[in-house]
Amino acid sequence: MKNVSQNRTTPFEAQQNFADSLKNAIDHVNKTQINSDQKTKALAAGEIDNLHDVMIAAQKSSITLQTAVEVQSKAMDAYKRVMRMQI
């Protein structure tokens, strides 16, 4: 028989993996926001003239933020369901 314990993740490792994934996702949202802000400021200052690039960056930023908010909402719903479970 194969030893199953070798493939198991400890609760601490699962928590660390989740925390790292969450941090990476938040960093990605932040980077898209910063990129959009920088391009918008550069367009307003006349440093760049590619409106399409600025609009695409703004749309990416908006979609990324909306996705993060939806994921947060779903995570909170799941947490509330787990807390209501009877043991």
PDB file of C-alpha atoms in Angstrom:
ATOM      1  CA  MET A   1       0.000   0.000   0.000  1.00  0.00           C
ATOM      2  CA  LYS A   2       1.126   3.512  -0.743  1.00  0.00           C
ATOM      3  CA  ASN A   3       1.896   5.762   2.198  1.00  0.00           C
ATOM      4  CA  VAL A   4      -0.760   8.491   2.000  1.00  0.00           C
ATOM      5  CA  SER A   5       0.787  10.681   4.696  1.00  0.00           C
ATOM      6  CA  GLN A   6       3.585  11.732   2.306  1.00  0.00           C
ATOM      7  CA  ASN A   7       1.109  13.595   0.086  1.00  0.00           C
ATOM      8  CA  ARG A   8      -0.814  15.306   2.850  1.00  0.00           C
ATOM      9  CA  THR A   9      -0.516  18.966   3.620  1.00  0.00           C
ATOM     10  CA  THR A  10      -0.444  19.988   7.236  1.00  0.00           C
ATOM     11  CA  PRO A  11      -2.950  22.599   8.426  1.00  0.00           C
ATOM     12  CA  PHE A  12      -0.077  25.040   8.892  1.00  0.00           C
ATOM     13  CA  GLU A  13       1.155  24.482   5.319  1.00  0.00           C
ATOM     14  CA  ALA A  14      -2.376  24.908   3.969  1.00  0.00           C
ATOM     15  CA  GLN A  15      -2.734  28.146   5.902  1.00  0.00           C
ATOM     16  CA  GLN A  16       0.622  29.401   4.595  1.00  0.00           C
ATOM     17  CA  ASN A  17      -0.280  28.436   1.011  1.00  0.00           C
ATOM     18  CA  PHE A  18      -3.609  30.209   1.291  1.00  0.00           C
ATOM     19  CA  ALA A  19      -1.992  33.298   2.834  1.00  0.00           C
ATOM     20  CA  ASP A  20       0.642  33.393   0.076  1.00  0.00           C
ATOM     21  CA  SER A  21      -2.000  33.020  -2.636  1.00  0.00           C
ATOM     22  CA  LEU A  22      -4.089  35.769  -1.094  1.00  0.00           C
ATOM     23  CA  LYS A  23      -1.097  38.086  -0.792  1.00  0.00           C
ATOM     24  CA  ASN A  24      -0.128  37.452  -4.431  1.00  0.00           C
ATOM     25  CA  ALA A  25      -3.673  38.175  -5.589  1.00  0.00           C
ATOM     26  CA  ILE A  26      -3.809  41.422  -3.609  1.00  0.00           C
ATOM     27  CA  ASP A  27      -0.393  42.437  -4.953  1.00  0.00           C
ATOM     28  CA  HIS A  28      -1.651  41.804  -8.500  1.00  0.00           C
ATOM     29  CA  VAL A  29      -4.734  43.971  -7.918  1.00  0.00           C
ATOM     30  CA  ASN A  30      -2.528  46.710  -6.476  1.00  0.00           C
ATOM     31  CA  LYS A  31      -0.096  46.570  -9.424  1.00  0.00           C
ATOM     32  CA  THR A  32      -2.906  46.895 -11.964  1.00  0.00           C
ATOM     33  CA  GLN A  33      -4.308  49.891 -10.035  1.00  0.00           C
ATOM     34  CA  ILE A  34      -0.894  51.575  -9.923  1.00  0.00           C
ATOM     35  CA  ASN A  35      -0.277  50.898 -13.621  1.00  0.00           C
ATOM     36  CA  SER A  36      -3.639  52.390 -14.545  1.00  0.00           C
ATOM     37  CA  ASP A  37      -3.035  55.471 -12.373  1.00  0.00           C
ATOM     38  CA  GLN A  38       0.432  56.020 -13.851  1.00  0.00           C
ATOM     39  CA  LYS A  39      -0.821  55.774 -17.425  1.00  0.00           C
ATOM     40  CA  THR A  40      -3.758  58.091 -16.705  1.00  0.00           C
ATOM     41  CA  LYS A  41      -1.436  60.688 -15.150  1.00  0.00           C
ATOM     42  CA  ALA A  42       1.001  60.381 -18.055  1.00  0.00           C
ATOM     43  CA  LEU A  43      -1.837  60.914 -20.532  1.00  0.00           C
ATOM     44  CA  ALA A  44      -3.093  63.949 -18.617  1.00  0.00           C
ATOM     45  CA  ALA A  45       0.439  65.397 -18.511  1.00  0.00           C
ATOM     46  CA  GLY A  46       0.861  64.880 -22.258  1.00  0.00           C
ATOM     47  CA  GLU A  47       3.712  62.407 -21.788  1.00  0.00           C
ATOM     48  CA  ILE A  48       1.917  59.710 -23.793  1.00  0.00           C
ATOM     49  CA  ASP A  49      -0.720  59.998 -26.476  1.00  0.00           C
ATOM     50  CA  ASN A  50      -1.922  56.408 -26.788  1.00  0.00           C
ATOM     51  CA  LEU A  51      -5.453  56.654 -25.420  1.00  0.00           C
ATOM     52  CA  HIS A  52      -6.182  53.021 -26.243  1.00  0.00           C
ATOM     53  CA  ASP A  53      -3.365  51.804 -23.996  1.00  0.00           C
ATOM     54  CA  VAL A  54      -4.623  53.974 -21.141  1.00  0.00           C
ATOM     55  CA  MET A  55      -8.195  52.750 -21.560  1.00  0.00           C
ATOM     56  CA  ILE A  56      -7.089  49.111 -21.689  1.00  0.00           C
ATOM     57  CA  ALA A  57      -5.054  49.553 -18.493  1.00  0.00           C
ATOM     58  CA  ALA A  58      -8.043  51.209 -16.796  1.00  0.00           C
ATOM     59  CA  GLN A  59     -10.372  48.397 -17.874  1.00  0.00           C
ATOM     60  CA  LYS A  60      -7.933  45.711 -16.694  1.00  0.00           C
ATOM     61  CA  SER A  61      -7.681  47.493 -13.361  1.00  0.00           C
ATOM     62  CA  SER A  62     -11.454  47.716 -13.046  1.00  0.00           C
ATOM     63  CA  ILE A  63     -12.024  44.063 -13.916  1.00  0.00           C
ATOM     64  CA  THR A  64      -9.276  42.912 -11.542  1.00  0.00           C
ATOM     65  CA  LEU A  65     -10.767  44.929  -8.693  1.00  0.00           C
ATOM     66  CA  GLN A  66     -14.295  43.677  -9.415  1.00  0.00           C
ATOM     67  CA  THR A  67     -13.020  40.094  -9.425  1.00  0.00           C
ATOM     68  CA  ALA A  68     -11.250  40.608  -6.096  1.00  0.00           C
ATOM     69  CA  VAL A  69     -14.427  42.024  -4.561  1.00  0.00           C
ATOM     70  CA  GLU A  70     -16.485  39.075  -5.836  1.00  0.00           C
ATOM     71  CA  VAL A  71     -13.947  36.549  -4.534  1.00  0.00           C
ATOM     72  CA  GLN A  72     -13.944  38.310  -1.157  1.00  0.00           C
ATOM     73  CA  SER A  73     -17.737  38.180  -1.071  1.00  0.00           C
ATOM     74  CA  LYS A  74     -17.793  34.461  -1.920  1.00  0.00           C
ATOM     75  CA  ALA A  75     -15.128  33.747   0.701  1.00  0.00           C
ATOM     76  CA  MET A  76     -17.151  35.571   3.345  1.00  0.00           C
ATOM     77  CA  ASP A  77     -20.288  33.641   2.363  1.00  0.00           C
ATOM     78  CA  ALA A  78     -18.380  30.353   2.628  1.00  0.00           C
ATOM     79  CA  TYR A  79     -16.970  31.362   6.017  1.00  0.00           C
ATOM     80  CA  LYS A  80     -20.451  32.232   7.304  1.00  0.00           C
ATOM     81  CA  ARG A  81     -21.795  28.880   6.097  1.00  0.00           C
ATOM     82  CA  VAL A  82     -18.995  27.011   7.849  1.00  0.00           C
ATOM     83  CA  MET A  83     -19.639  28.948  11.055  1.00  0.00           C
ATOM     84  CA  ARG A  84     -23.351  28.013  10.916  1.00  0.00           C
ATOM     85  CA  MET A  85     -22.591  24.307  10.527  1.00  0.00           C
ATOM     86  CA  GLN A  86     -23.569  22.155  13.420  1.00  0.00           C
ATOM     87  CA  ILE A  87     -21.009  19.646  14.556  1.00  0.00           C
TER      88      ILE A  87
END
